[in-house]
Coordinates of C-alpha atoms in Angstrom, one line a residue:
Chain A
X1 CA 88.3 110.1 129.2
X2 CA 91.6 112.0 131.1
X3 CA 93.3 108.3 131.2
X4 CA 92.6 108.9 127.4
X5 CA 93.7 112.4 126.9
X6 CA 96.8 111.6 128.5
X7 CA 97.6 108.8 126.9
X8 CA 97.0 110.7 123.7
X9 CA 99.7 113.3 125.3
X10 CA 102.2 110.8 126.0
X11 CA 101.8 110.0 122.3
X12 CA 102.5 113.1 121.0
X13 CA 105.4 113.4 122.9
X14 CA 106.6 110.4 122.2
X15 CA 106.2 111.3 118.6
X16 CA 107.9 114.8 118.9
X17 CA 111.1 113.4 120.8
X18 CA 114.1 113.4 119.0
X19 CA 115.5 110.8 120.8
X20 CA 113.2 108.4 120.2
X21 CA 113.2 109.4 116.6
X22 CA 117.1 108.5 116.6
X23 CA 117.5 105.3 117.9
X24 CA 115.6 102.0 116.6
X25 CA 115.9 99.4 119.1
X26 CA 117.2 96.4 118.1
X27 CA 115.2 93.8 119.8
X28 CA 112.9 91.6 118.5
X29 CA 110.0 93.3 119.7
X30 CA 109.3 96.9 117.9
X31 CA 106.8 99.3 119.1
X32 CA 105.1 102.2 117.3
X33 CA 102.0 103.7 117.7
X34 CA 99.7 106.9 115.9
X35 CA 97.2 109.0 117.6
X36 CA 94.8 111.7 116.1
X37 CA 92.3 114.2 118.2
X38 CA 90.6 116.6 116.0
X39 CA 87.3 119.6 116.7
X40 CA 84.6 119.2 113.9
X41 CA 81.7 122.2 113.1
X42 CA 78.7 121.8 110.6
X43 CA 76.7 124.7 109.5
X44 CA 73.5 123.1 110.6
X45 CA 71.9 120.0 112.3
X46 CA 73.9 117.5 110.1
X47 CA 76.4 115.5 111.4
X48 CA 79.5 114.8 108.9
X49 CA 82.6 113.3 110.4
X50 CA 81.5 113.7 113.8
X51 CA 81.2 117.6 113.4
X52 CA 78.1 118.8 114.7
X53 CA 76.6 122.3 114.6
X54 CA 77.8 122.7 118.2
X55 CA 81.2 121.8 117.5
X56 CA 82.5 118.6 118.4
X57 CA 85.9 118.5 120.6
X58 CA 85.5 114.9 121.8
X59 CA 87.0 113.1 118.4
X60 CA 90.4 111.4 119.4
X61 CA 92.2 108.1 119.0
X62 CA 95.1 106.3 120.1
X63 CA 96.6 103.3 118.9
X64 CA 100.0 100.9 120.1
X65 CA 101.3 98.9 117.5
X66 CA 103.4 96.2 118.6
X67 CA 105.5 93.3 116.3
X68 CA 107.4 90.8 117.4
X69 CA 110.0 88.1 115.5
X70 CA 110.1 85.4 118.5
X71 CA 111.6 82.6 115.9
X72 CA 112.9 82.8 112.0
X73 CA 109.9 83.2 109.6
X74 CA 107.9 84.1 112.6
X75 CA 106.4 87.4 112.9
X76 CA 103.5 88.0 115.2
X77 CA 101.3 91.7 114.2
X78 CA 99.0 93.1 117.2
X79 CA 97.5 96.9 117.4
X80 CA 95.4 97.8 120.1
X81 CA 93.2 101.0 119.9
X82 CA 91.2 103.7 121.5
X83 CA 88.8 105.7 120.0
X84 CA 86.7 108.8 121.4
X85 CA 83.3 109.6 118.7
X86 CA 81.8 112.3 120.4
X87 CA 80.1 110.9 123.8
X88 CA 81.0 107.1 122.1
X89 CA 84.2 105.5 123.6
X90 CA 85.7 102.1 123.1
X91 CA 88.6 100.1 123.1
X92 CA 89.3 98.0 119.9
X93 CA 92.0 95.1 118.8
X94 CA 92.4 96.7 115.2
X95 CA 94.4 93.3 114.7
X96 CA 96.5 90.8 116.1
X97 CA 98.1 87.9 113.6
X98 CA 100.6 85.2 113.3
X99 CA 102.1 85.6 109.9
X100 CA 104.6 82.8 108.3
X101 CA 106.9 83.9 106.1
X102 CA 108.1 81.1 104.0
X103 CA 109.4 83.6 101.1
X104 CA 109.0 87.1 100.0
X105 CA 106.5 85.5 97.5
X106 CA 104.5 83.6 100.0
X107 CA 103.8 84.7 104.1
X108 CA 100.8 82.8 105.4
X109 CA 98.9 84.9 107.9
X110 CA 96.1 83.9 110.2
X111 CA 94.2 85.5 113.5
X112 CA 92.5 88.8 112.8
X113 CA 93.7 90.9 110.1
X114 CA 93.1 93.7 108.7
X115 CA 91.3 93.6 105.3
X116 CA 92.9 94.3 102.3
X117 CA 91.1 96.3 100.4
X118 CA 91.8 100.0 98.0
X119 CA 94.8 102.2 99.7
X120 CA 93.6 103.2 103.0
X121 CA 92.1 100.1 104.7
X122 CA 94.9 98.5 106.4
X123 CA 95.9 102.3 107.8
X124 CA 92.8 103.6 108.2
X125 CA 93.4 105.7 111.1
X126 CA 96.8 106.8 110.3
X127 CA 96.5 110.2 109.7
X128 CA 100.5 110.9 108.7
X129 CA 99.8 109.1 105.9
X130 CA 97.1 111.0 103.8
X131 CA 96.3 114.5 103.3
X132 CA 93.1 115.0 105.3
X133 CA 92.1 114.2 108.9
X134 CA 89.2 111.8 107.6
X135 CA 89.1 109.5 104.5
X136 CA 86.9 110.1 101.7
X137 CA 84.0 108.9 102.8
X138 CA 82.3 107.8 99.5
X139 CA 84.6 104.5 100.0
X140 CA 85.8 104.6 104.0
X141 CA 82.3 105.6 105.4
X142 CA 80.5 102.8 105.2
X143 CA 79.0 100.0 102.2
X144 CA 83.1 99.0 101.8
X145 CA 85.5 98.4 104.2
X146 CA 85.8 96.1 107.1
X147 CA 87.2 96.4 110.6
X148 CA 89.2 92.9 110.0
X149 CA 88.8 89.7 109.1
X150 CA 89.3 86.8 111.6
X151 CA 90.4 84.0 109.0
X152 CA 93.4 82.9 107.1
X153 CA 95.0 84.8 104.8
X154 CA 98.1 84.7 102.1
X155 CA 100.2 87.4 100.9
X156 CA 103.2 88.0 99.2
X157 CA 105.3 89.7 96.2
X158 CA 106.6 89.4 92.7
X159 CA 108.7 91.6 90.8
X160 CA 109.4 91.2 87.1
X161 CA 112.1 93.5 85.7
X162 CA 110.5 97.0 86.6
X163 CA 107.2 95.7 87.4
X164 CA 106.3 94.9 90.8
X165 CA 102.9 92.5 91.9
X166 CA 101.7 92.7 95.3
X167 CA 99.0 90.4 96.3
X168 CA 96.4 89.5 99.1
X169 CA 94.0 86.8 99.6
X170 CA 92.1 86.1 102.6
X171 CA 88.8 84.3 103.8
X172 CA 87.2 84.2 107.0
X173 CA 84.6 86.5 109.0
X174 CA 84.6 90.3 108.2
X175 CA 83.6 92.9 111.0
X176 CA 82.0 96.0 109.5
X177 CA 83.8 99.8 110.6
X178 CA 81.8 102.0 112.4
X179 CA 83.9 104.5 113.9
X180 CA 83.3 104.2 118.0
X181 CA 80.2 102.5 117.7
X182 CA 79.9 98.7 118.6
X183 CA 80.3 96.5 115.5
X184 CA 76.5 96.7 114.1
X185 CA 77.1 93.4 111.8
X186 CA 79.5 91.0 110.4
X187 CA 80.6 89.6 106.6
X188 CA 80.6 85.9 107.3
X189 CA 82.2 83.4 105.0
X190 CA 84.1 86.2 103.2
X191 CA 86.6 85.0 100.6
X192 CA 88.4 88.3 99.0
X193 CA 91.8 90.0 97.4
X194 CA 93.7 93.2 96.0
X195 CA 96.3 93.3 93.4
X196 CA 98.7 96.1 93.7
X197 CA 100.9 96.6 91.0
X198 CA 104.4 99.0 91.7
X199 CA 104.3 100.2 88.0
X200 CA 108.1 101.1 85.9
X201 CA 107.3 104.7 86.6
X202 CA 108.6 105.9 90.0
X203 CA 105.9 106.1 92.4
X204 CA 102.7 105.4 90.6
X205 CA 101.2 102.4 91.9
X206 CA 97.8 100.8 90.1
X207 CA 95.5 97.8 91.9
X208 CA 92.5 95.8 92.1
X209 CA 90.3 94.7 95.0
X210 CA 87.2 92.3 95.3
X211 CA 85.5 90.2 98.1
X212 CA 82.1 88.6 98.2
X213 CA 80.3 86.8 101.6
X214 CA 77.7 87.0 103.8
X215 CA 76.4 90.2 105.4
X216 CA 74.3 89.7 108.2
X217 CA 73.1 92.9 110.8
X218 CA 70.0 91.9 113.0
X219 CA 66.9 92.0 110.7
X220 CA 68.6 91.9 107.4
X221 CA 70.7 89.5 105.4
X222 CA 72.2 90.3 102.2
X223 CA 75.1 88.7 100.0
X224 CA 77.7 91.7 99.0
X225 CA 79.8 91.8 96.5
X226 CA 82.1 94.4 96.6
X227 CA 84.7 95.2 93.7
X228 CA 87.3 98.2 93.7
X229 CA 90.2 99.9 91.6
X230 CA 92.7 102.2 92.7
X231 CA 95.5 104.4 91.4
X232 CA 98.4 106.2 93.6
X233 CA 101.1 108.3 92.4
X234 CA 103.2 109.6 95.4
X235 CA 106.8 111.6 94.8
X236 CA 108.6 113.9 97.4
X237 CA 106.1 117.3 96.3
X238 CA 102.8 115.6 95.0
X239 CA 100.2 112.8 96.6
X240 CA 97.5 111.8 94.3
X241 CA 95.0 109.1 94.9
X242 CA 91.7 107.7 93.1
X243 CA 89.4 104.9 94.1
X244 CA 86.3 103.7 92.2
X245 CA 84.5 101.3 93.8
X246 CA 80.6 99.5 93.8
X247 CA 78.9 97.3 96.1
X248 CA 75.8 95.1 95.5
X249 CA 74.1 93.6 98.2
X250 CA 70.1 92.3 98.0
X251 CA 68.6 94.5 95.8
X252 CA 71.1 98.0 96.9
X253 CA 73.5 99.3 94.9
X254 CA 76.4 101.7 96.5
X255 CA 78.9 103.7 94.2
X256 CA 81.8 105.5 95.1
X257 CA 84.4 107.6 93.0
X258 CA 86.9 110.0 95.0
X259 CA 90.2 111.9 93.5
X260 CA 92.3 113.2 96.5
X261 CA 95.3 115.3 96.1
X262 CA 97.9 116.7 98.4
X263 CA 101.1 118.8 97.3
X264 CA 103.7 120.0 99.6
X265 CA 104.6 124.0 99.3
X266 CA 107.7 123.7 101.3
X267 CA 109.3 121.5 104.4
X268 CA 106.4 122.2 106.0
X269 CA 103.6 123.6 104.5
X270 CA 100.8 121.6 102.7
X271 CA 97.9 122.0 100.1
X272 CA 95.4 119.4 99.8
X273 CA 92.0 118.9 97.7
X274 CA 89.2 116.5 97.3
X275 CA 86.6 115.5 95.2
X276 CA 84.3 112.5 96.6
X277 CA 81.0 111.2 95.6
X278 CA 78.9 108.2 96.5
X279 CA 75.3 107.4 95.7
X280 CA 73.2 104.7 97.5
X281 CA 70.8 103.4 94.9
X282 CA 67.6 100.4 95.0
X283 CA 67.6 98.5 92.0
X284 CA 64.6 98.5 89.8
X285 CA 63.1 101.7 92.0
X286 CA 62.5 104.6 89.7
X287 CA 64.1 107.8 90.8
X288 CA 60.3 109.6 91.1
X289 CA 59.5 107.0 93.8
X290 CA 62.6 108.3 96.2
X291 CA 61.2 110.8 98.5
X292 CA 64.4 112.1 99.1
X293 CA 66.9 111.9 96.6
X294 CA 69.5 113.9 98.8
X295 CA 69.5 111.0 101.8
X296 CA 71.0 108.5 98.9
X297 CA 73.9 110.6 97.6
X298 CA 77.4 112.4 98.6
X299 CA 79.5 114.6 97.0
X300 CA 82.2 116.2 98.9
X301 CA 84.5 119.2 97.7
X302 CA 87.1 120.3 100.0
X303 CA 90.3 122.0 100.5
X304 CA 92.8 121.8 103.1
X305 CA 95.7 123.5 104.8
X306 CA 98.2 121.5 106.9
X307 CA 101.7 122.2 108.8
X308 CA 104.3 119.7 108.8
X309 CA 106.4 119.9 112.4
X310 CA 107.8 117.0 111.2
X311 CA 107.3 113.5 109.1
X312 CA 105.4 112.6 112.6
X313 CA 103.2 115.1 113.7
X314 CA 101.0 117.0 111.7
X315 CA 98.4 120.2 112.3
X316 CA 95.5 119.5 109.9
X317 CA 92.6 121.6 108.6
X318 CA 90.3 121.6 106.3
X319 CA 86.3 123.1 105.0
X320 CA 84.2 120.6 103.5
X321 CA 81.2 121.5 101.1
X322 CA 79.2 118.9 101.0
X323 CA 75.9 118.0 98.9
X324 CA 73.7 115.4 99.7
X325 CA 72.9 113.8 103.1
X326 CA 73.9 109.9 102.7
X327 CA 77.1 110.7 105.3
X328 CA 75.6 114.2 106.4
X329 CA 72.6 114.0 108.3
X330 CA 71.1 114.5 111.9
X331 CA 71.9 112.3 114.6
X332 CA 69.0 109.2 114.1
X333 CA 68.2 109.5 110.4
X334 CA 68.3 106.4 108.7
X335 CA 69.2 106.8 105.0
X336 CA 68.2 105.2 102.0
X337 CA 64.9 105.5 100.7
X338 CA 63.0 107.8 104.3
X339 CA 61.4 111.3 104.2
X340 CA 62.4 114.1 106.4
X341 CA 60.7 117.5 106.2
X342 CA 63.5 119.5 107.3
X343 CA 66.5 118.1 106.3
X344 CA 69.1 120.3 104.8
X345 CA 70.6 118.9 101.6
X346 CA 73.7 121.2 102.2
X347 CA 76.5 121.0 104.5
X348 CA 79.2 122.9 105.1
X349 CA 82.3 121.3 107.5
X350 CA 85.2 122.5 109.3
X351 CA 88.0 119.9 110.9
X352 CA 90.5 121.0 112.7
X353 CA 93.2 118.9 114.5
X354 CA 96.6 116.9 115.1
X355 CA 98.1 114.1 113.8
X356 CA 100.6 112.1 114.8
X357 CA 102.8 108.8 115.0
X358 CA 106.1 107.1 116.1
Chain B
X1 CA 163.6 115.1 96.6
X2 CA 161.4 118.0 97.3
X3 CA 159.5 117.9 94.3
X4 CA 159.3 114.0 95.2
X5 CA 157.6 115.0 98.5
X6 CA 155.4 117.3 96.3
X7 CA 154.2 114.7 94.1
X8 CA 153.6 112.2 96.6
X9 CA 151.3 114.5 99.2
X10 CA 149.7 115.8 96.0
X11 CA 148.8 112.1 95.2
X12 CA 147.8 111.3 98.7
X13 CA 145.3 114.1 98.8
X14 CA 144.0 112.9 94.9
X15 CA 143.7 109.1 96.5
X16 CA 142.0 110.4 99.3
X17 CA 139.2 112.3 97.6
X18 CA 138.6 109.5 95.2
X19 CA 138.3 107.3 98.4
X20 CA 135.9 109.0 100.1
X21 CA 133.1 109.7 98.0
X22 CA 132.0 107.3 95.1
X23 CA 131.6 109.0 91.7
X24 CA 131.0 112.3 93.6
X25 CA 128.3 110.6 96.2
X26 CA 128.2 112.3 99.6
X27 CA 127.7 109.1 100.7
X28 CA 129.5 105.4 100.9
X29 CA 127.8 102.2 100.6
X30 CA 129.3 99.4 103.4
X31 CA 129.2 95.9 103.5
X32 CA 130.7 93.4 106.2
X33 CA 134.0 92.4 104.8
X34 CA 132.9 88.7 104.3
X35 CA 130.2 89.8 102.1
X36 CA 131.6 89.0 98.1
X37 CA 129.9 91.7 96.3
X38 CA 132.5 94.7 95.1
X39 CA 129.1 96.9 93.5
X40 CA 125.1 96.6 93.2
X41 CA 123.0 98.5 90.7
X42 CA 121.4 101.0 92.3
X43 CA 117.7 99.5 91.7
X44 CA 118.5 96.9 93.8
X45 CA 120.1 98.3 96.3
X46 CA 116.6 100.3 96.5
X47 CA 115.0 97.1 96.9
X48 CA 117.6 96.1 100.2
X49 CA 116.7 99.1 101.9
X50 CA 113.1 99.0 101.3
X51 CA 113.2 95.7 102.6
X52 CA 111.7 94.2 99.2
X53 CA 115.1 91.8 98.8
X54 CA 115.4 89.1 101.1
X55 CA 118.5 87.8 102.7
X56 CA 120.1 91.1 103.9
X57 CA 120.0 93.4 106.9
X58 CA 119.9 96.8 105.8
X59 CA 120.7 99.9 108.2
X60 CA 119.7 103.1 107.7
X61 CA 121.2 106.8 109.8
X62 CA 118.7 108.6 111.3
X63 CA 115.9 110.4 109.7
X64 CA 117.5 113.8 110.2
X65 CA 120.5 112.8 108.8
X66 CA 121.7 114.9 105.5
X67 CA 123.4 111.7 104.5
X68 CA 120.7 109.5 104.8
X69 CA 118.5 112.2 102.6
X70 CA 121.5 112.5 99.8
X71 CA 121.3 108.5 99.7
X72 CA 117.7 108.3 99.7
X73 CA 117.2 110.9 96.9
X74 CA 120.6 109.0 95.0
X75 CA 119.1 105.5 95.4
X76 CA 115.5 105.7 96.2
X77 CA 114.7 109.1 93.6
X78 CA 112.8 110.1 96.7
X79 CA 113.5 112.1 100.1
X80 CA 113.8 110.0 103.0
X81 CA 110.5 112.2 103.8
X82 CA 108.4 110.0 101.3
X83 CA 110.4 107.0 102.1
X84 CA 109.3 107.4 106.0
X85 CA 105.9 107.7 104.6
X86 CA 106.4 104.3 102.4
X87 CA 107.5 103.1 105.7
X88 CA 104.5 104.0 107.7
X89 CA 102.0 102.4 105.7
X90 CA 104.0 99.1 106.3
X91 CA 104.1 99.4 109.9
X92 CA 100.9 100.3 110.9
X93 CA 99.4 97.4 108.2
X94 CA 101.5 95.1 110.2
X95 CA 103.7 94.3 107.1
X96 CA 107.1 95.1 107.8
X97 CA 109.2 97.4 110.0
X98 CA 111.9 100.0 109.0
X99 CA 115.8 99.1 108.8
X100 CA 116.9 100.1 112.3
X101 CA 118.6 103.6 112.6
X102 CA 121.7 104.8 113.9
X103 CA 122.6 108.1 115.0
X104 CA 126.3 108.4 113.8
X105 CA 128.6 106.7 111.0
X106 CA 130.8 105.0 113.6
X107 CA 127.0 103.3 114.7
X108 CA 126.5 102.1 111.2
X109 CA 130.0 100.8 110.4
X110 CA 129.6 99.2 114.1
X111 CA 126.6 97.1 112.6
X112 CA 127.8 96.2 109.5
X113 CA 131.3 95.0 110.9
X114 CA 129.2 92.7 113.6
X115 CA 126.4 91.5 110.9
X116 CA 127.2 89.1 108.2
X117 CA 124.7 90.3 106.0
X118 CA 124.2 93.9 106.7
X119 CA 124.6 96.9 104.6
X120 CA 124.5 100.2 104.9
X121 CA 126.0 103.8 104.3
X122 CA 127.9 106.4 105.9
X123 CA 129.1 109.9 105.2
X124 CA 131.9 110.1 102.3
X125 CA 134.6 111.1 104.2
X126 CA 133.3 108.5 107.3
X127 CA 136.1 105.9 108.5
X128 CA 135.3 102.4 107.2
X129 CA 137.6 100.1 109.0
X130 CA 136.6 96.7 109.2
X131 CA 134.2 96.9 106.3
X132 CA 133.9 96.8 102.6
X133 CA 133.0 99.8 100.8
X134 CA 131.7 98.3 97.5
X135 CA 130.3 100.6 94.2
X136 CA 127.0 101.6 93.4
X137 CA 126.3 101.2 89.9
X138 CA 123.2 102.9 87.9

């Protein structure tokens, strides 16, 4: 844990130098890197985002991101991380790829990538890119997003007159995100995409995303098929993002709808907002045979307040009001379709933290 | 004679503001002399710089630069703020790096002299010998 903390430091100072702000080396081999630590508080015995009534202090993580052009065409992707979940700790190769780029309209990539799928899931836990400290977790908590996909994958871009097309394609093995805890399962013979179009008007940006494979966790298999939309219009003052997305897998059915909005006061100072919601549903199950409705549902309202040192390092808060318990709920309760007597429906979140990157 | 000397200075100093700004830019955009363009519309000079047009090496000054924010908002219609946030969502998806970044004009016209394909942009009034200042059109 101190070998992590100061690497975290050494991060954050890295981040804050000028001089390595100024000068962009000029070898083959870049480096950058993006850490986050960050205290979380509930109002009760839920858990949401790794805040805990106690107050949680031990939620940090680290990452390196190396690249490297060793011949023409050839680029080679790795990023290794570090991640700190309350009294969970690991160390995690968020990726590492070859990628082939025989033109701006085809690179071939293979080794393990990460997935391709809404806005945030290739930069999940780059916190200088969003307004909050934590995604909305309707989409990013669980049900939708994979750690990476060991596989092949193709990518590339096409613009026609003001119109811009961005496209993935990938198949292989998916890994499933879970935060610091070992990977519970794996997507196997995923084949999937996303569509991002760069529209004529500056900065709004429209796509599609969609996968289908094999889900299988110990004691369950299941055959998701996950399909997405997203919409993102970012200018100098204003960042607005929407996802819709729904998963089916066996007989379960996940949706997830979030509208998140940032806008920036001054230099420095920003306002951000979110509306989230997610519902876990079992097909053909009428609602009066769920014991407890409140274990299958989210919806999250917040509203932040964050301080811009710089485009690099960021002091982040923000108060969560959360209803339902699907992504807030005591430490060992399974969701889904369980009863317990004295769970709160209600939860009300504080984060407070740092984010950074170089 | 003296009204020659007049005339002449007063041209010099005309030549010389015209010279070092482009249509009232506070910026000038450099190529290496080899290179055979004289202007680029300013979408796709966009496109260089965000690294979304192949075949050249773009250079940008640093992020603190005035310069590089006056060029940014001119070509990009964004602050280099939002561009560095563009930028970060490429890196860290293993997609693409930023043009390097040079702390002074001198640096930049240093580059550009030395690479056959680079381009890149200096202060208005900024020296640009041994490379091509060419127009930026709308």
């Amino acid at each position: 844990m101190q070998r992590f903390i100061k690497l975290l430091v050494v991060g954050l100072l890295v981040a804050l130098s000028p001089s390595v702000l100024a000068q962009e080396s000029e070898s083959d081999v870049k480096i950058h890197g993006f850490g986050t630590w960050y205290y979380g508080k509930t109002n009760n015995e839920n858990i949401f985002l790794n805040g805990n009534k106690k107050g949680e202090y031990e939620n940090a993580k680290f990452a390196l991101n190396v690249t490297a052009t060793p011949m023409d065409k050839l680029v080679i992707n790795a990023q290794l991380g570090f991640i700190q979940a309350g009294d969970k700790q690991r160390t995690s190769l968020d990726y590492a790829f070859a990628e082939y780029r025989f033109s701006k309209y085809l690179r071939l990539r293979a080794g393990q990538v990460k997935q391709t799928f809404g806005i945030y899931s290739e930069y999940y836990d780059v916190g200088t890119n969003r307004p909050f400290i934590s995604l909305p977790q309707s989409v990013y908590g669980a049900f939708f997003v994979g750690r990476a996909y060991k596989g092949l994958g193709l990518t590339g871009s096409v613009d026609k007159g003001r119109w811009g097309f961005d496209y993935d394609a990938y198949a292989g093995s998916l890994g499933i995100e879970s935060g610091a805890a070992e990977q519970p399962g794996t997507i196997r013979n995923v084949v999937g995409g996303r569509l991002n179009v760069r529209t004529p008007v500056s900065g709004l940006r429209v796509g599609a995303s969609a996968y289908r494979g094999k889900l299988e966790i110990p004691g369950f298999e299941a055959k998701p098929v996950a399909v997405a939309a997203h919409a993102e219009y970012v200018n100098d003052k204003w960042t607005v993002r929407s996802e819709i997305a729904r998963n089916t897998f066996s007989t379960f059915r996940v949706h997830a709808f979030y509208v998140e909005a940032g806008y920036k006061i001054d230099k420095h100072w920003q306002a951000a907002g979110l509306f989230d919601d997610g519902t876990f549903k079992i097909a053909g199950l009428p609602e009066a045979f769920i014991p407890q409705p409140s274990l299958n549902e989210h919806k999250d309202r917040a509203a932040g307040l964050n301080y811009w040192f710089s485009d690099n390092v960021v002091l982040k808060s923000s108060y969560h009001f959360v209803d339902g318990n699907l992504y807030a709920n005591p430490d060992g309760v399974v969701a889904f379709a369980s009863f317990y007597p004295n769970l709160k429906p209600t939860t009300k979140g504080l984060q407070f933290g740092v984010q950074f990157s170089f | 004679m003296k009204r020659a000397v007049i005339i002449f200075t007063v041209m010099l100093c005309v030549l010389a503001g015209v010279s070092s700004a482009q249509d009232g830019k506070p910026y000038k955009l450099i190529v290496n002399p080899a290179n055979p363009a004289s202007a680029l519309p300013k979408a796709k000079v966009s496109k260089i710089f965000l690294k979304q047009e192949g075949n050249w090496s773009p250079v940008d000054l640093t992020g603190s630069s005035p310069v590089r924010d006056a060029f940014s908002k001119d070509v990009h219609g964004r602050s280099a703020s939002t561009i560095k946030s563009y930028w970060q969502s490429q890196i860290f998806s293993g997609r693409e790096v930023p043009p390097p970044e040079k702390g002074s004009d001198a640096a930049v016209a240093a580059y550009v002299k030395a690479n056959p394909n680079a381009i890149g942009y200096v202060s208005a009034g900024a020296a640009v010998d041994g490379v091509k200042v060419i127009r930026v059109n709308p």
